[in-house]
């Protein structure tokens, strides 16, 4: 298969983790005889520095002309700490999502057997957790009209949803549930918000088309509690933009590190793949950023194009790296010198040689991704 992939690695640790994902995709292309072409373009704070615009026109055009987008991270403390900044890196990501119509953000959350002790939650609570979060991505309070009174004392953000916006992502969530444990939980705040009541109405109607799927409802405050009390109860979570943002960061605690969570943002024409973590400026350039979320996002990219065998090899490589503790310090108590690129090297090696990937652990600090 031939794929043109736009690479928007962005800010902070974005470039270093995205680099590992590209390495892994190149190894897949080699082993499975595909042709992946990568073209880079700036986005976020780095794009503001270069052009004044967090999403330059050339970057958007490249994305529109590509088959898929591999995204790194955006954000910079100099904007976070300045609430009056007119131009912000995040605007680049939001505009990209909206312009490309990426209305569904899919975030898988899984408790890896080998990492059960890494989560602050008890092993018996998280063991067996396997959730797929379907977060609406181009509507709601993120995109409603924003106002600040002239004297700067009153602000508002409008939360708006239409039936169509709810239906299109709900269909995807129900279809996903059909090939999983056949349960959809709609997370909302229907006891207070009109938009949430519309979500309940529309999703309840639509559920009739999927009689094999059980539909359940939870208020978001309760859902936040259930997520850490009993995460195994969830299969597919369907929710609006802001609730999905919050719930998915919370859910990342189950896996033991936010550095493991990948995501796909899909629309009718375009698709983008990105780790859910941010730009982690404190770690930039230190080689400590976990590249697995970015590498698993690359696997989601392959799945999007039906390349399941290829994606499974990447996932197996990730499992192997976790099993053998070839991981960055966020997951590694014993060794703090396994760098971002060593993890990438290991998974790359695994793709070339999946059967013989027993790492000679004593040698990894020598910079040899040694296979014995
Ligand atoms: C995410 C991020 C973004 C969001 C930010 C960077 C705008 O937190 O993808 O979850 O809020 O959607
Ligand atoms: Mg977020």
Short mmCIF file of C-alpha atoms and ligand atoms in Angstrom, two decimals:
data_model
loop_
_atom_site.label_atom_id
_atom_site.label_comp_id
_atom_site.label_asym_id
_atom_site.label_seq_id
_atom_site.Cartn_x
_atom_site.Cartn_y
_atom_site.Cartn_z
CA UNK A 1 0.00 0.00 0.00
CA UNK A 2 1.14 3.54 -0.76
CA UNK A 3 0.48 6.15 1.88
CA UNK A 4 1.39 9.82 2.04
CA UNK A 5 1.69 10.73 5.70
CA UNK A 6 1.87 14.30 6.95
CA UNK A 7 4.05 14.57 10.04
CA UNK A 8 3.16 17.37 12.43
CA UNK A 9 5.43 16.69 15.34
CA UNK A 10 4.87 20.06 17.04
CA UNK A 11 6.29 21.17 20.35
CA UNK A 12 8.18 19.86 23.37
CA UNK A 13 8.64 16.09 23.29
CA UNK A 14 6.46 15.87 20.13
CA UNK A 15 9.38 15.59 17.68
CA UNK A 16 11.32 12.96 19.67
CA UNK A 17 8.37 10.62 20.19
CA UNK A 18 7.06 11.08 16.65
CA UNK A 19 10.51 10.21 15.35
CA UNK A 20 10.18 6.77 16.99
CA UNK A 21 6.77 6.23 15.40
CA UNK A 22 8.23 7.04 11.98
CA UNK A 23 11.10 4.63 12.57
CA UNK A 24 8.60 1.91 13.38
CA UNK A 25 6.43 2.68 10.34
CA UNK A 26 9.50 2.57 8.08
CA UNK A 27 10.37 -0.86 9.46
CA UNK A 28 6.82 -2.01 8.74
CA UNK A 29 7.01 -0.63 5.19
CA UNK A 30 10.23 -2.57 4.64
CA UNK A 31 8.98 -5.86 6.06
CA UNK A 32 5.54 -5.78 4.44
CA UNK A 33 6.45 -4.15 1.18
CA UNK A 34 4.53 -0.92 1.57
CA UNK A 35 5.52 2.56 0.53
CA UNK A 36 5.05 5.23 3.18
CA UNK A 37 6.14 8.77 2.36
CA UNK A 38 6.52 11.27 5.18
CA UNK A 39 6.34 15.05 4.85
CA UNK A 40 6.84 17.31 7.83
CA UNK A 41 5.15 20.62 8.57
CA UNK A 42 5.09 22.96 11.58
CA UNK A 43 2.19 23.30 14.02
CA UNK A 44 1.73 24.78 17.51
CA UNK A 45 4.16 27.07 19.35
CA UNK A 46 6.95 26.27 16.92
CA UNK A 47 4.74 27.39 14.04
CA UNK A 48 3.84 30.60 15.91
CA UNK A 49 7.55 31.30 16.33
CA UNK A 50 8.19 30.70 12.63
CA UNK A 51 5.10 32.26 11.05
CA UNK A 52 2.92 33.86 13.72
CA UNK A 53 0.23 31.25 13.02
CA UNK A 54 -0.23 27.99 15.03
CA UNK A 55 -1.61 26.30 11.89
CA UNK A 56 0.02 27.84 8.82
CA UNK A 57 -1.92 27.49 5.54
CA UNK A 58 0.83 25.30 4.06
CA UNK A 59 0.50 22.87 6.97
CA UNK A 60 -3.27 22.60 6.55
CA UNK A 61 -2.88 22.12 2.79
CA UNK A 62 -0.35 19.35 3.32
CA UNK A 63 -2.76 17.60 5.71
CA UNK A 64 -5.64 17.93 3.25
CA UNK A 65 -3.52 16.41 0.51
CA UNK A 66 -2.23 13.51 2.62
CA UNK A 67 -3.77 10.12 3.37
CA UNK A 68 -3.15 10.45 7.09
CA UNK A 69 -1.56 12.70 9.65
CA UNK A 70 0.83 11.70 12.38
CA UNK A 71 0.65 14.29 15.13
CA UNK A 72 3.08 14.82 18.02
CA UNK A 73 2.11 17.31 20.71
CA UNK A 74 1.56 21.01 21.10
CA UNK A 75 1.82 23.48 23.92
CA UNK A 76 4.38 25.73 25.53
CA UNK A 77 4.51 27.12 29.07
CA UNK A 78 5.00 30.63 27.77
CA UNK A 79 1.38 30.53 26.57
CA UNK A 80 -0.05 28.46 29.45
CA UNK A 81 1.06 31.10 31.90
CA UNK A 82 -0.24 33.96 29.86
CA UNK A 83 -4.06 33.90 29.79
CA UNK A 84 -4.18 37.07 27.71
CA UNK A 85 -2.12 35.66 24.82
CA UNK A 86 -4.18 36.21 21.67
CA UNK A 87 -2.53 33.47 19.67
CA UNK A 88 -2.13 30.06 21.37
CA UNK A 89 -0.58 26.77 20.15
CA UNK A 90 -3.78 24.85 21.00
CA UNK A 91 -5.70 26.90 18.44
CA UNK A 92 -3.62 25.12 15.80
CA UNK A 93 -4.82 21.69 16.91
CA UNK A 94 -8.45 22.78 17.31
CA UNK A 95 -8.48 24.42 13.87
CA UNK A 96 -6.94 21.31 12.36
CA UNK A 97 -9.62 19.07 13.91
CA UNK A 98 -12.39 21.38 12.76
CA UNK A 99 -11.04 22.06 9.25
CA UNK A 100 -10.47 18.37 8.55
CA UNK A 101 -13.81 17.36 10.08
CA UNK A 102 -12.19 14.97 12.58
CA UNK A 103 -15.33 14.52 14.65
CA UNK A 104 -14.54 11.25 16.40
CA UNK A 105 -11.62 10.83 18.74
CA UNK A 106 -11.01 7.22 19.70
CA UNK A 107 -8.89 6.55 22.78
CA UNK A 108 -8.23 2.94 23.78
CA UNK A 109 -7.40 2.37 27.46
CA UNK A 110 -5.97 -0.92 28.56
CA UNK A 111 -4.39 -2.37 31.70
CA UNK A 112 -1.30 -4.22 30.50
CA UNK A 113 -0.63 -7.40 32.53
CA UNK A 114 3.04 -6.53 32.91
CA UNK A 115 2.29 -3.04 34.20
CA UNK A 116 -0.41 -3.76 36.76
CA UNK A 117 1.88 -2.68 39.59
CA UNK A 118 2.66 0.65 37.90
CA UNK A 119 -0.78 2.11 38.39
CA UNK A 120 -1.58 3.87 41.66
CA UNK A 121 -4.84 1.91 41.55
CA UNK A 122 -5.03 -1.60 43.04
CA UNK A 123 -4.21 -4.48 40.71
CA UNK A 124 -7.49 -6.28 41.35
CA UNK A 125 -9.39 -3.10 40.38
CA UNK A 126 -7.68 -2.56 37.04
CA UNK A 127 -6.76 -6.10 35.89
CA UNK A 128 -8.63 -6.89 32.69
CA UNK A 129 -9.67 -3.30 31.93
CA UNK A 130 -10.18 -2.69 28.23
CA UNK A 131 -12.06 0.45 27.30
CA UNK A 132 -12.52 2.35 24.07
CA UNK A 133 -13.44 6.00 24.59
CA UNK A 134 -15.34 7.70 21.76
CA UNK A 135 -14.98 11.42 22.34
CA UNK A 136 -16.84 13.90 20.11
CA UNK A 137 -14.12 16.23 18.86
CA UNK A 138 -15.43 19.10 16.76
CA UNK A 139 -18.39 20.43 18.72
CA UNK A 140 -19.59 21.43 22.17
CA UNK A 141 -18.09 24.03 24.44
CA UNK A 142 -14.71 23.86 22.70
CA UNK A 143 -16.14 25.41 19.58
CA UNK A 144 -19.16 27.44 20.78
CA UNK A 145 -19.14 31.22 20.72
CA UNK A 146 -16.70 32.71 23.24
CA UNK A 147 -17.18 36.10 24.82
CA UNK A 148 -15.37 38.36 27.18
CA UNK A 149 -17.10 41.54 28.34
CA UNK A 150 -15.42 44.81 27.54
CA UNK A 151 -14.35 45.36 31.14
CA UNK A 152 -12.93 41.83 31.22
CA UNK A 153 -15.05 40.83 34.22
CA UNK A 154 -17.50 38.38 32.61
CA UNK A 155 -16.75 35.53 30.20
CA UNK A 156 -18.83 32.84 28.51
CA UNK A 157 -18.38 29.76 26.33
CA UNK A 158 -21.40 28.40 24.53
CA UNK A 159 -21.99 24.63 24.48
CA UNK A 160 -23.98 23.62 21.45
CA UNK A 161 -24.72 20.25 19.80
CA UNK A 162 -26.89 19.26 16.87
CA UNK A 163 -28.62 15.91 16.30
CA UNK A 164 -26.38 15.27 13.33
CA UNK A 165 -23.19 15.80 15.33
CA UNK A 166 -24.39 13.34 17.95
CA UNK A 167 -25.62 10.72 15.49
CA UNK A 168 -22.47 10.42 13.43
CA UNK A 169 -20.20 9.62 16.38
CA UNK A 170 -22.83 7.48 18.11
CA UNK A 171 -22.98 5.23 15.02
CA UNK A 172 -19.22 4.73 15.23
CA UNK A 173 -19.40 3.93 18.95
CA UNK A 174 -22.18 1.34 18.49
CA UNK A 175 -20.36 -0.28 15.58
CA UNK A 176 -17.19 -0.50 17.67
CA UNK A 177 -19.15 -2.08 20.53
CA UNK A 178 -20.52 -4.73 18.17
CA UNK A 179 -17.03 -6.11 17.67
CA UNK A 180 -16.15 -5.76 21.36
CA UNK A 181 -18.14 -6.52 24.52
CA UNK A 182 -21.34 -5.04 23.11
CA UNK A 183 -21.88 -2.28 25.61
CA UNK A 184 -22.03 1.49 25.13
CA UNK A 185 -22.02 3.84 28.13
CA UNK A 186 -23.13 7.36 27.34
CA UNK A 187 -21.44 9.78 29.72
CA UNK A 188 -23.29 13.08 30.11
CA UNK A 189 -24.79 15.54 32.57
CA UNK A 190 -28.41 15.13 31.55
CA UNK A 191 -29.65 16.10 35.02
CA UNK A 192 -28.41 19.64 34.36
CA UNK A 193 -27.51 20.32 30.73
CA UNK A 194 -29.89 20.68 27.80
CA UNK A 195 -27.20 19.48 25.38
CA UNK A 196 -26.82 16.29 27.45
CA UNK A 197 -30.59 15.69 27.30
CA UNK A 198 -30.39 15.92 23.51
CA UNK A 199 -27.49 13.42 23.55
CA UNK A 200 -29.60 10.96 25.61
CA UNK A 201 -32.62 11.33 23.35
CA UNK A 202 -30.70 10.92 20.09
CA UNK A 203 -28.50 8.06 21.34
CA UNK A 204 -31.52 6.20 22.80
CA UNK A 205 -33.32 6.42 19.44
CA UNK A 206 -30.28 5.31 17.53
CA UNK A 207 -29.65 2.35 19.85
CA UNK A 208 -32.72 0.67 18.28
CA UNK A 209 -30.58 0.05 15.17
CA UNK A 210 -28.13 -1.92 17.31
CA UNK A 211 -30.27 -4.38 19.29
CA UNK A 212 -27.24 -6.53 20.13
CA UNK A 213 -25.60 -3.65 22.01
CA UNK A 214 -26.55 -2.74 25.57
CA UNK A 215 -26.86 1.01 26.19
CA UNK A 216 -26.11 2.44 29.60
CA UNK A 217 -26.04 6.02 30.95
CA UNK A 218 -23.85 7.66 33.54
CA UNK A 219 -23.62 11.24 34.72
CA UNK A 220 -20.10 12.49 34.22
CA UNK A 221 -19.39 13.05 37.93
CA UNK A 222 -20.40 9.47 38.70
CA UNK A 223 -18.49 8.22 35.64
CA UNK A 224 -15.33 9.93 36.94
CA UNK A 225 -15.74 8.00 40.18
CA UNK A 226 -16.63 4.69 38.49
CA UNK A 227 -13.56 4.99 36.28
CA UNK A 228 -11.28 4.45 39.25
CA UNK A 229 -13.63 2.35 41.41
CA UNK A 230 -14.52 -0.24 38.81
CA UNK A 231 -13.12 0.46 35.34
CA UNK A 232 -13.83 -3.09 34.16
CA UNK A 233 -17.53 -2.27 33.87
CA UNK A 234 -16.82 -0.17 30.77
CA UNK A 235 -16.57 -1.32 27.18
CA UNK A 236 -17.22 1.63 24.83
CA UNK A 237 -17.66 5.06 26.42
CA UNK A 238 -19.43 7.60 24.25
CA UNK A 239 -19.26 11.22 25.30
CA UNK A 240 -19.07 14.86 24.28
CA UNK A 241 -15.93 16.89 23.75
CA UNK A 242 -15.08 18.34 27.17
CA UNK A 243 -16.19 15.31 29.21
CA UNK A 244 -14.13 13.09 26.91
CA UNK A 245 -11.07 15.25 27.41
CA UNK A 246 -11.30 14.93 31.18
CA UNK A 247 -12.36 11.28 31.41
CA UNK A 248 -9.61 10.12 29.05
CA UNK A 249 -6.81 11.74 31.06
CA UNK A 250 -8.29 10.18 34.17
CA UNK A 251 -8.47 6.79 32.46
CA UNK A 252 -4.79 6.96 31.55
CA UNK A 253 -3.96 6.27 35.22
CA UNK A 254 -5.21 2.71 34.71
CA UNK A 255 -2.43 1.90 32.26
CA UNK A 256 0.25 3.15 34.61
CA UNK A 257 1.44 6.01 32.42
CA UNK A 258 -0.16 8.62 30.20
CA UNK A 259 2.80 7.86 27.95
CA UNK A 260 1.00 4.73 26.74
CA UNK A 261 -2.25 6.18 25.44
CA UNK A 262 -2.70 6.53 21.70
CA UNK A 263 -5.58 8.04 19.82
CA UNK A 264 -7.15 8.27 16.41
CA UNK A 265 -9.19 11.25 15.27
CA UNK A 266 -11.32 10.39 12.30
CA UNK A 267 -13.79 12.10 10.01
CA UNK A 268 -15.40 11.25 6.71
CA UNK A 269 -12.37 12.24 4.63
CA UNK A 270 -9.36 12.56 6.91
CA UNK A 271 -7.71 10.82 9.82
CA UNK A 272 -5.09 11.89 12.31
CA UNK A 273 -3.19 9.83 14.85
CA UNK A 274 -1.68 11.23 18.03
CA UNK A 275 -0.63 10.35 21.55
CA UNK A 276 -3.01 11.80 24.12
CA UNK A 277 -0.19 13.19 26.24
CA UNK A 278 0.89 16.77 25.85
CA UNK A 279 4.18 18.42 24.99
CA UNK A 280 5.76 17.74 28.45
CA UNK A 281 8.21 20.66 28.15
CA UNK A 282 10.19 19.67 31.26
CA UNK A 283 11.29 16.47 29.50
CA UNK A 284 12.12 17.93 26.12
CA UNK A 285 15.42 16.73 24.70
CA UNK A 286 16.27 14.59 27.72
CA UNK A 287 15.47 11.25 26.12
CA UNK A 288 13.03 10.33 28.89
CA UNK A 289 9.73 10.77 27.04
CA UNK A 290 7.82 7.54 26.54
CA UNK A 291 7.40 6.97 22.78
CA UNK A 292 4.88 4.12 23.15
CA UNK A 293 1.77 6.30 22.85
CA UNK A 294 3.12 7.69 19.60
CA UNK A 295 4.13 4.24 18.35
CA UNK A 296 0.69 2.84 19.20
CA UNK A 297 -0.86 5.79 17.36
CA UNK A 298 1.10 4.62 14.31
CA UNK A 299 -0.46 1.17 14.83
CA UNK A 300 -3.91 2.80 14.88
CA UNK A 301 -3.01 4.51 11.60
CA UNK A 302 -2.29 1.13 10.04
CA UNK A 303 -5.55 -0.32 11.38
CA UNK A 304 -7.41 2.60 9.85
CA UNK A 305 -6.19 1.42 6.45
CA UNK A 306 -7.02 -2.21 7.18
CA UNK A 307 -3.39 -3.20 7.80
CA UNK A 308 -4.23 -5.28 10.88
CA UNK A 309 -1.37 -7.76 10.56
CA UNK A 310 1.12 -4.90 10.48
CA UNK A 311 -0.55 -3.13 13.42
CA UNK A 312 -0.48 -6.35 15.42
CA UNK A 313 3.26 -6.69 14.94
CA UNK A 314 3.73 -3.20 16.38
CA UNK A 315 1.45 -4.04 19.31
CA UNK A 316 3.35 -7.26 19.94
CA UNK A 317 6.60 -5.27 19.89
CA UNK A 318 5.18 -2.87 22.46
CA UNK A 319 4.03 -5.78 24.67
CA UNK A 320 7.49 -7.30 24.41
CA UNK A 321 9.20 -4.07 25.36
CA UNK A 322 6.93 -3.78 28.40
CA UNK A 323 7.53 -7.41 29.35
CA UNK A 324 11.29 -7.00 29.16
CA UNK A 325 11.17 -3.59 30.84
CA UNK A 326 12.67 -1.88 27.83
CA UNK A 327 10.84 1.24 28.85
CA UNK A 328 11.51 4.86 29.70
CA UNK A 329 11.84 5.91 33.38
CA UNK A 330 8.10 6.61 33.83
CA UNK A 331 7.62 2.83 33.80
CA UNK A 332 11.01 1.63 34.85
CA UNK A 333 12.06 1.61 38.50
CA UNK A 334 15.21 -0.42 37.90
CA UNK A 335 16.79 1.31 34.96
CA UNK A 336 16.55 4.98 34.31
CA UNK A 337 18.82 5.06 31.29
CA UNK A 338 16.59 3.47 28.67
CA UNK A 339 15.94 6.39 26.42
CA UNK A 340 13.11 7.34 24.11
CA UNK A 341 15.10 6.25 21.08
CA UNK A 342 16.21 2.94 22.67
CA UNK A 343 12.58 1.97 23.12
CA UNK A 344 12.01 2.90 19.47
CA UNK A 345 15.08 0.89 18.40
CA UNK A 346 13.85 -2.14 20.29
CA UNK A 347 10.41 -2.09 18.67
CA UNK A 348 12.01 -1.48 15.28
CA UNK A 349 14.26 -4.52 15.84
CA UNK A 350 11.28 -6.56 16.89
CA UNK A 351 9.48 -5.76 13.63
CA UNK A 352 12.49 -6.95 11.64
CA UNK A 353 12.94 -9.99 13.80
CA UNK A 354 9.85 -10.77 15.89
CA UNK A 355 10.83 -14.32 16.74
CA UNK A 356 14.26 -13.56 18.15
CA UNK A 357 13.53 -10.57 20.18
CA UNK A 358 14.91 -11.61 23.52
CA UNK A 359 16.84 -8.60 24.45
CA UNK A 360 20.19 -9.00 26.04
CA UNK A 361 19.37 -6.62 28.80
CA UNK A 362 22.92 -6.23 30.07
CA UNK A 363 23.91 -4.61 26.82
CA UNK A 364 21.17 -2.11 26.33
CA UNK A 365 23.05 0.59 28.22
CA UNK A 366 25.88 0.18 25.72
CA UNK A 367 23.58 1.58 23.09
CA UNK A 368 23.18 -1.75 21.35
CA UNK A 369 19.63 -2.82 20.86
CA UNK A 370 21.02 -6.29 21.12
CA UNK A 371 19.11 -9.32 20.08
CA UNK A 372 20.33 -12.68 21.30
C1 LIG B 1 -6.32 16.58 24.09
C2 LIG B 1 -5.71 17.87 24.54
C3 LIG B 1 -6.31 19.00 23.72
C4 LIG B 1 -7.81 19.03 24.01
C5 LIG B 1 -5.67 20.37 23.96
C6 LIG B 1 -4.19 20.37 23.72
C7 LIG B 1 -6.34 21.46 23.16
O1 LIG B 1 -5.88 18.05 25.91
O2 LIG B 1 -6.21 16.24 22.88
O3 LIG B 1 -6.90 15.89 24.92
O4 LIG B 1 -8.24 19.62 25.01
O5 LIG B 1 -8.56 18.45 23.22
MG1 LIG B 2 -6.73 16.36 26.90
#
